[in-house]
Short mmCIF file of C-alpha atoms in Angstrom, two decimals:
data_model
loop_
_atom_site.label_atom_id
_atom_site.label_comp_id
_atom_site.label_asym_id
_atom_site.label_seq_id
_atom_site.Cartn_x
_atom_site.Cartn_y
_atom_site.Cartn_z
CA MET A 1 -0.04 0.04 -0.11
CA LYS A 2 1.46 3.39 -1.16
CA GLN A 3 0.50 5.49 1.91
CA GLY A 4 0.57 9.21 1.58
CA LYS A 5 1.10 11.31 4.40
CA GLN A 6 -1.67 12.75 6.79
CA THR A 7 -1.06 16.55 7.13
CA PRO A 8 -0.48 18.03 10.46
CA LYS A 9 -3.61 19.03 12.51
CA SER A 10 -5.52 21.27 10.28
CA SER A 11 -6.74 24.74 11.38
CA ASP A 12 -10.00 24.68 12.90
CA LEU A 13 -11.27 27.78 11.51
CA PRO A 14 -12.09 26.84 7.96
CA ILE A 15 -13.93 23.84 9.11
CA TYR A 16 -15.85 25.92 11.75
CA LEU A 17 -16.80 28.54 9.12
CA PHE A 18 -17.65 25.83 6.65
CA ARG A 19 -20.24 24.18 9.11
CA GLN A 20 -21.78 27.39 10.00
CA GLY A 21 -22.46 28.07 6.23
CA ASN A 22 -20.05 31.26 6.54
CA ASN A 23 -16.87 30.06 4.87
CA GLN A 24 -16.66 32.27 1.64
CA GLU A 25 -13.36 30.86 0.67
CA ALA A 26 -13.77 27.22 1.20
CA TYR A 27 -11.87 26.61 -2.05
CA ARG A 28 -8.72 27.60 -0.27
CA TYR A 29 -9.18 24.74 2.08
CA PHE A 30 -10.93 21.91 0.00
CA GLY A 31 -9.76 20.54 -3.23
CA ALA A 32 -6.15 19.94 -4.37
CA HIS A 33 -3.48 22.28 -3.41
CA LEU A 34 0.06 21.96 -4.45
CA CYS A 35 2.42 22.43 -1.54
CA ASP A 36 5.58 21.37 0.30
CA GLN A 37 5.57 19.33 3.37
CA ASP A 38 8.50 17.99 5.45
CA GLY A 39 10.82 19.03 2.43
CA GLN A 40 8.71 17.19 0.00
CA ALA A 41 6.76 18.64 -2.84
CA GLY A 42 3.31 17.50 -3.58
CA ALA A 43 -0.25 18.26 -3.04
CA VAL A 44 -2.87 18.12 -0.27
CA PHE A 45 -6.38 16.82 -1.08
CA ARG A 46 -9.41 17.59 1.19
CA VAL A 47 -13.01 16.67 0.50
CA TRP A 48 -16.24 16.75 2.22
CA ALA A 49 -17.96 13.11 2.04
CA PRO A 50 -20.17 12.99 5.31
CA HIS A 51 -21.65 9.51 4.61
CA ALA A 52 -18.74 7.82 3.40
CA ASN A 53 -16.91 4.71 5.01
CA ALA A 54 -13.79 5.38 3.24
CA VAL A 55 -12.35 7.83 0.72
CA ALA A 56 -9.14 7.45 -1.50
CA VAL A 57 -7.56 9.49 -4.00
CA VAL A 58 -6.98 7.79 -7.27
CA GLY A 59 -5.34 8.96 -10.48
CA ASP A 60 -2.75 8.37 -13.12
CA PHE A 61 -0.05 8.65 -10.43
CA ASN A 62 -1.21 5.36 -8.78
CA ASN A 63 -2.89 3.70 -11.88
CA TRP A 64 -6.39 4.39 -10.43
CA ALA A 65 -5.80 2.02 -7.46
CA PRO A 66 -8.17 2.77 -4.58
CA GLY A 67 -5.90 1.06 -1.97
CA ASP A 68 -2.79 3.09 -2.61
CA HIS A 69 -3.63 6.53 -1.12
CA PRO A 70 -6.53 6.18 1.48
CA MET A 71 -7.49 9.52 3.04
CA GLN A 72 -7.84 10.25 6.69
CA LYS A 73 -10.85 11.67 8.48
CA VAL A 74 -9.68 14.79 9.92
CA ALA A 75 -13.06 15.94 11.31
CA ASP A 76 -16.64 14.55 10.88
CA GLY A 77 -17.22 14.15 7.23
CA ILE A 78 -13.96 15.88 6.01
CA TRP A 79 -11.21 13.78 4.47
CA GLU A 80 -7.51 14.78 4.02
CA LEU A 81 -4.23 13.37 2.52
CA PHE A 82 -0.94 14.84 1.43
CA ILE A 83 0.63 12.93 -1.55
CA PRO A 84 4.27 13.50 -2.28
CA GLY A 85 5.38 13.93 -5.88
CA ILE A 86 2.11 15.28 -7.17
CA LYS A 87 2.42 17.66 -10.10
CA GLU A 88 0.42 20.32 -11.75
CA TYR A 89 -2.02 18.88 -14.37
CA ASP A 90 -1.97 15.32 -12.75
CA VAL A 91 -5.44 13.75 -13.20
CA TYR A 92 -7.32 12.48 -10.16
CA LYS A 93 -10.75 11.51 -8.72
CA TYR A 94 -12.04 10.63 -5.26
CA CYS A 95 -12.81 6.89 -4.92
CA ILE A 96 -15.59 6.88 -2.17
CA THR A 97 -16.74 3.91 -0.25
CA THR A 98 -20.44 4.40 0.46
CA ALA A 99 -22.28 3.32 3.66
CA SER A 100 -23.31 0.31 1.79
CA ASP A 101 -19.75 -0.47 0.95
CA GLU A 102 -20.19 0.44 -2.76
CA LEU A 103 -17.34 2.34 -4.82
CA VAL A 104 -18.21 5.59 -6.55
CA TYR A 105 -15.75 7.71 -8.36
CA LYS A 106 -16.18 11.33 -8.11
CA ALA A 107 -14.62 14.46 -9.67
CA ASP A 108 -13.43 16.95 -7.12
CA PRO A 109 -16.12 19.52 -6.36
CA TYR A 110 -13.42 22.21 -5.65
CA ALA A 111 -11.23 21.39 -8.70
CA PHE A 112 -9.79 24.40 -10.27
CA HIS A 113 -9.24 22.54 -13.76
CA THR A 114 -10.78 19.60 -15.27
CA GLU A 115 -10.11 17.16 -18.28
CA THR A 116 -11.85 17.95 -21.63
CA ARG A 117 -15.02 15.96 -22.37
CA PRO A 118 -15.60 13.17 -22.94
CA SER A 119 -13.08 12.61 -20.09
CA ASN A 120 -14.08 14.07 -16.66
CA GLY A 121 -11.41 13.79 -14.21
CA SER A 122 -10.22 16.55 -12.24
CA LYS A 123 -6.79 18.17 -12.67
CA VAL A 124 -4.38 19.51 -9.91
CA TYR A 125 -3.80 23.14 -11.00
CA ASP A 126 -1.92 26.18 -9.60
CA ILE A 127 -4.48 29.00 -9.48
CA GLU A 128 -1.87 31.51 -8.39
CA GLY A 129 0.59 33.51 -10.44
CA TYR A 130 -1.16 35.08 -13.23
CA PRO A 131 0.44 38.60 -14.18
CA TRP A 132 -2.85 40.73 -14.00
CA GLY A 133 -2.56 43.99 -16.04
CA ASP A 134 -6.04 45.41 -15.13
CA GLU A 135 -4.95 47.60 -12.23
CA ALA A 136 -6.29 50.81 -14.13
CA TRP A 137 -9.87 49.18 -14.58
CA ASN A 138 -9.87 48.16 -11.09
CA LYS A 139 -8.85 51.55 -9.58
CA ALA A 140 -11.64 53.03 -12.06
CA GLU A 141 -14.35 50.51 -10.64
CA GLU A 142 -13.63 51.39 -7.18
CA LYS A 143 -14.48 55.19 -8.11
CA ARG A 144 -17.64 54.21 -10.29
CA ASP A 145 -21.15 54.80 -9.04
CA VAL A 146 -22.18 51.45 -9.89
CA ILE A 147 -26.03 52.01 -9.15
CA ASN A 148 -26.32 55.22 -11.33
CA SER A 149 -23.77 54.58 -14.16
CA PRO A 150 -25.31 53.42 -17.42
CA MET A 151 -24.58 49.84 -18.54
CA SER A 152 -25.01 48.16 -22.07
CA ILE A 153 -24.58 44.40 -21.82
CA TYR A 154 -23.74 42.05 -24.65
CA GLU A 155 -24.55 38.38 -23.93
CA LEU A 156 -22.73 35.45 -25.62
CA GLN A 157 -21.88 32.00 -25.36
CA ALA A 158 -18.20 31.44 -25.70
CA GLY A 159 -18.24 28.46 -27.97
CA SER A 160 -20.66 29.70 -30.50
CA TRP A 161 -20.11 33.41 -30.87
CA LYS A 162 -17.41 32.86 -33.45
CA MET A 163 -15.44 29.87 -34.31
CA LYS A 164 -11.83 29.60 -35.24
CA ASP A 165 -12.57 26.88 -37.62
CA PRO A 166 -16.40 26.60 -38.23
CA GLU A 167 -16.14 23.71 -40.77
CA ASN A 168 -14.39 21.43 -38.28
CA GLY A 169 -16.08 23.03 -35.07
CA VAL A 170 -12.85 24.24 -33.53
CA PRO A 171 -13.56 27.24 -31.13
CA TYR A 172 -11.07 29.88 -30.11
CA ASN A 173 -9.47 29.51 -26.93
CA TYR A 174 -10.34 32.13 -24.10
CA SER A 175 -7.47 34.36 -24.94
CA GLU A 176 -8.01 34.25 -28.76
CA LEU A 177 -11.79 34.87 -28.14
CA ALA A 178 -10.88 38.05 -26.19
CA ASP A 179 -8.88 39.39 -29.27
CA GLN A 180 -11.76 38.81 -31.52
CA LEU A 181 -14.41 40.14 -29.12
CA VAL A 182 -12.84 43.50 -27.96
CA PRO A 183 -12.87 45.31 -31.15
CA TYR A 184 -16.62 44.24 -31.89
CA ILE A 185 -17.52 45.32 -28.32
CA LYS A 186 -15.92 48.58 -28.64
CA GLU A 187 -17.48 49.27 -32.09
CA MET A 188 -20.93 48.58 -30.88
CA GLY A 189 -20.51 50.60 -27.44
CA TYR A 190 -21.25 48.00 -25.05
CA THR A 191 -19.92 48.50 -21.58
CA HIS A 192 -19.88 44.88 -20.42
CA VAL A 193 -19.99 41.43 -21.83
CA GLU A 194 -22.09 38.76 -20.02
CA LEU A 195 -20.89 35.20 -20.70
CA LEU A 196 -23.51 32.33 -20.52
CA PRO A 197 -22.06 29.76 -18.07
CA ILE A 198 -18.33 28.89 -18.51
CA THR A 199 -18.32 26.70 -15.35
CA GLU A 200 -17.49 23.21 -16.43
CA TYR A 201 -20.36 21.39 -17.93
CA PRO A 202 -20.69 17.91 -19.62
CA PHE A 203 -22.59 18.43 -22.78
CA ASP A 204 -21.51 20.34 -25.93
CA GLY A 205 -24.94 20.68 -27.10
CA SER A 206 -26.10 22.83 -24.13
CA TRP A 207 -25.28 26.33 -23.11
CA GLY A 208 -23.62 25.22 -19.90
CA TYR A 209 -26.51 25.54 -17.45
CA GLN A 210 -26.09 22.14 -16.03
CA VAL A 211 -22.85 22.75 -14.14
CA THR A 212 -20.42 19.92 -12.99
CA GLY A 213 -17.52 22.27 -11.84
CA TYR A 214 -18.26 25.23 -9.71
CA PHE A 215 -14.56 26.44 -9.54
CA ALA A 216 -13.46 25.41 -12.94
CA PRO A 217 -13.74 27.33 -16.31
CA THR A 218 -14.60 24.80 -19.02
CA SER A 219 -11.45 23.32 -20.39
CA ARG A 220 -13.08 23.39 -23.89
CA TYR A 221 -11.53 26.76 -24.35
CA GLY A 222 -8.19 26.50 -22.46
CA THR A 223 -6.81 26.57 -18.97
CA PRO A 224 -7.88 28.57 -16.08
CA LYS A 225 -5.23 31.11 -16.75
CA ASP A 226 -6.32 31.31 -20.42
CA PHE A 227 -9.65 32.63 -18.93
CA MET A 228 -7.89 34.99 -16.63
CA ALA A 229 -6.18 36.33 -19.76
CA PHE A 230 -9.71 36.70 -21.15
CA VAL A 231 -10.92 38.78 -18.28
CA ASP A 232 -7.56 40.76 -18.40
CA LYS A 233 -7.76 41.65 -22.07
CA LEU A 234 -11.35 42.86 -21.64
CA HIS A 235 -10.55 44.89 -18.55
CA GLN A 236 -7.54 46.54 -20.25
CA ALA A 237 -10.01 47.49 -23.11
CA GLY A 238 -12.39 49.16 -20.73
CA ILE A 239 -15.10 46.45 -20.75
CA GLY A 240 -16.57 44.68 -17.85
CA VAL A 241 -17.22 40.99 -17.47
CA ILE A 242 -20.25 39.54 -15.91
CA LEU A 243 -20.80 35.67 -15.60
CA ASP A 244 -24.05 33.55 -15.66
CA TRP A 245 -23.85 31.62 -12.41
CA VAL A 246 -26.04 28.73 -11.72
CA PRO A 247 -26.85 27.91 -7.90
CA ALA A 248 -30.28 26.68 -8.45
CA HIS A 249 -29.61 23.09 -9.58
CA PHE A 250 -27.22 20.61 -10.95
CA PRO A 251 -27.22 17.62 -13.24
CA LYS A 252 -27.11 13.81 -12.30
CA ASP A 253 -24.00 12.85 -13.97
CA ALA A 254 -22.55 9.95 -12.28
CA TYR A 255 -19.06 11.76 -11.77
CA GLY A 256 -20.75 14.97 -10.36
CA LEU A 257 -22.37 16.18 -7.08
CA TYR A 258 -25.36 13.83 -7.47
CA MET A 259 -25.39 11.40 -4.54
CA PHE A 260 -21.83 12.46 -3.89
CA ASP A 261 -20.93 9.72 -1.32
CA GLY A 262 -23.66 7.47 -2.07
CA ALA A 263 -26.32 9.68 -0.41
CA PRO A 264 -27.67 13.13 -0.71
CA CYS A 265 -24.95 15.65 0.19
CA TYR A 266 -25.37 18.55 -2.18
CA GLU A 267 -29.20 18.08 -3.08
CA ASP A 268 -32.13 18.33 -0.88
CA PRO A 269 -32.92 14.73 0.39
CA ASN A 270 -36.71 15.31 0.21
CA PRO A 271 -37.84 14.04 -3.33
CA ARG A 272 -40.63 16.59 -3.35
CA ARG A 273 -38.11 19.36 -2.85
CA GLY A 274 -34.73 17.93 -4.25
CA GLU A 275 -35.39 17.42 -8.00
CA HIS A 276 -36.62 19.28 -11.17
CA LYS A 277 -37.98 16.37 -13.04
CA GLU A 278 -38.58 18.51 -15.99
CA TRP A 279 -34.99 19.51 -16.34
CA GLY A 280 -33.48 16.21 -15.09
CA THR A 281 -31.72 18.01 -12.47
CA MET A 282 -31.25 18.19 -8.62
CA VAL A 283 -32.10 21.12 -6.35
CA PHE A 284 -29.54 22.42 -3.92
CA ASN A 285 -30.10 21.79 -0.20
CA TYR A 286 -29.86 25.48 0.87
CA GLY A 287 -30.64 24.72 4.33
CA MET A 288 -27.52 22.75 4.70
CA ASN A 289 -24.64 25.06 5.85
CA GLU A 290 -21.88 23.04 4.21
CA VAL A 291 -23.86 23.56 0.78
CA ALA A 292 -24.29 27.30 1.52
CA SER A 293 -20.44 27.53 2.13
CA PHE A 294 -19.72 25.78 -1.13
CA LEU A 295 -22.12 27.97 -3.29
CA VAL A 296 -21.04 31.14 -1.69
CA SER A 297 -17.34 30.36 -2.09
CA SER A 298 -17.95 29.54 -5.79
CA ALA A 299 -19.54 33.19 -6.30
CA MET A 300 -16.49 34.92 -4.42
CA PHE A 301 -14.02 32.69 -6.21
CA TRP A 302 -14.92 34.06 -9.69
CA ILE A 303 -14.88 37.66 -8.28
CA GLU A 304 -11.68 37.18 -6.22
CA LYS A 305 -9.55 34.81 -8.49
CA TYR A 306 -10.96 35.84 -11.91
CA HIS A 307 -11.67 39.66 -11.24
CA VAL A 308 -15.26 39.28 -12.67
CA ASP A 309 -17.24 42.34 -12.27
CA GLY A 310 -20.76 40.75 -11.55
CA LEU A 311 -22.74 37.57 -11.50
CA ARG A 312 -26.15 36.95 -13.08
CA VAL A 313 -27.85 34.38 -10.86
CA ASP A 314 -29.85 32.06 -13.26
CA ALA A 315 -33.38 30.36 -12.49
CA VAL A 316 -33.92 32.39 -9.25
CA ALA A 317 -37.89 31.54 -9.54
CA SER A 318 -37.13 27.90 -9.34
CA MET A 319 -34.95 28.58 -6.24
CA LEU A 320 -37.73 30.67 -4.44
CA TYR A 321 -40.84 28.68 -5.03
CA LEU A 322 -41.46 24.99 -3.96
CA ASP A 323 -44.18 24.49 -6.55
CA TYR A 324 -41.96 25.67 -9.58
CA ASN A 325 -42.87 23.39 -12.31
CA ARG A 326 -44.56 21.01 -10.00
CA ARG A 327 -48.14 19.72 -10.14
CA ASP A 328 -50.41 19.24 -7.20
CA GLY A 329 -49.17 16.48 -4.96
CA GLU A 330 -45.75 16.95 -6.23
CA TRP A 331 -44.61 19.56 -3.64
CA GLU A 332 -44.84 20.23 0.12
CA GLN A 333 -45.68 23.53 1.96
CA ASN A 334 -42.85 25.09 4.03
CA SER A 335 -43.03 25.18 7.76
CA LYS A 336 -45.22 28.27 7.67
CA GLY A 337 -47.89 26.63 5.31
CA GLY A 338 -46.70 28.65 2.19
CA LYS A 339 -44.95 27.80 -0.98
CA GLU A 340 -41.77 29.75 -0.75
CA ASN A 341 -38.52 27.94 -0.18
CA LEU A 342 -37.65 29.64 2.84
CA GLU A 343 -34.08 28.05 2.96
CA ALA A 344 -33.34 29.26 -0.55
CA ILE A 345 -34.68 32.87 0.34
CA ALA A 346 -32.38 33.04 3.39
CA PHE A 347 -29.53 31.77 1.25
CA LEU A 348 -29.98 34.54 -1.36
#
């Protein structure tokens, strides 16, 4: 057994805030992070899997063998392991032993980078170190009257607005797309662009509204730093960037959030609240503090790490109303006898 090394006792503060629903930077703690420990370079992995009997890190580095790198439970439901020798772009997943002793293989909910479809593994990635050049934009934004300043927003889908090779379906990468987009936006007089979801998603034919990676820009168009370059180029041209963000629901893809450790973790466990059957998606459990920390951290992540200027929250009505797209008998009233999703309202 190729045991990794358990990290020294973790700080209690990130876990405490996570459990309170107040950790706005959970991505700094969870996921895969390159680091040095005891003079050895590698990565520390952390994942929340509260119903799991065991969790292991698997990947190309251990031939996907579940027994090689078992994680240690450092707190109730939180698993951790440092693995020496891990490098940037190494592909990995979590092999989770469920309460019924079945094995499920899951992508990292906090992954910064992913494989390109049809593969769906997570990639170790160093999110730091991009040489931003948008200081002038940021200083101007600090002084701008956001409420009263006029805005003209151009909405687009990154993969279909303009193709690098239309005949073969080859899109521009993020940086190239910015070079194509900036002169058009300037000519037309728009102040901002709004991108349909660029958070990782499984199906090319969709517009990205069924998200599988809440901390990863889709790898269809390049690396995370390529997307940083996209935002940077638009900012340097005086153009703001808004992202569509989808906290309303998520898909049932086997490698994603659905039944993450063999039981409902991210979704509402009540079948009359936890699924949008018309969309084939699951509804987040907004009353679960750990889920609230996950979603708020995702929102803050795009603002902090990618310098985006705003988020357009998708499908809000489906979050607010328990009877949304449900017939009589398919939903339950809230604790006050109404149809409002009180936990979702509190979350928003």
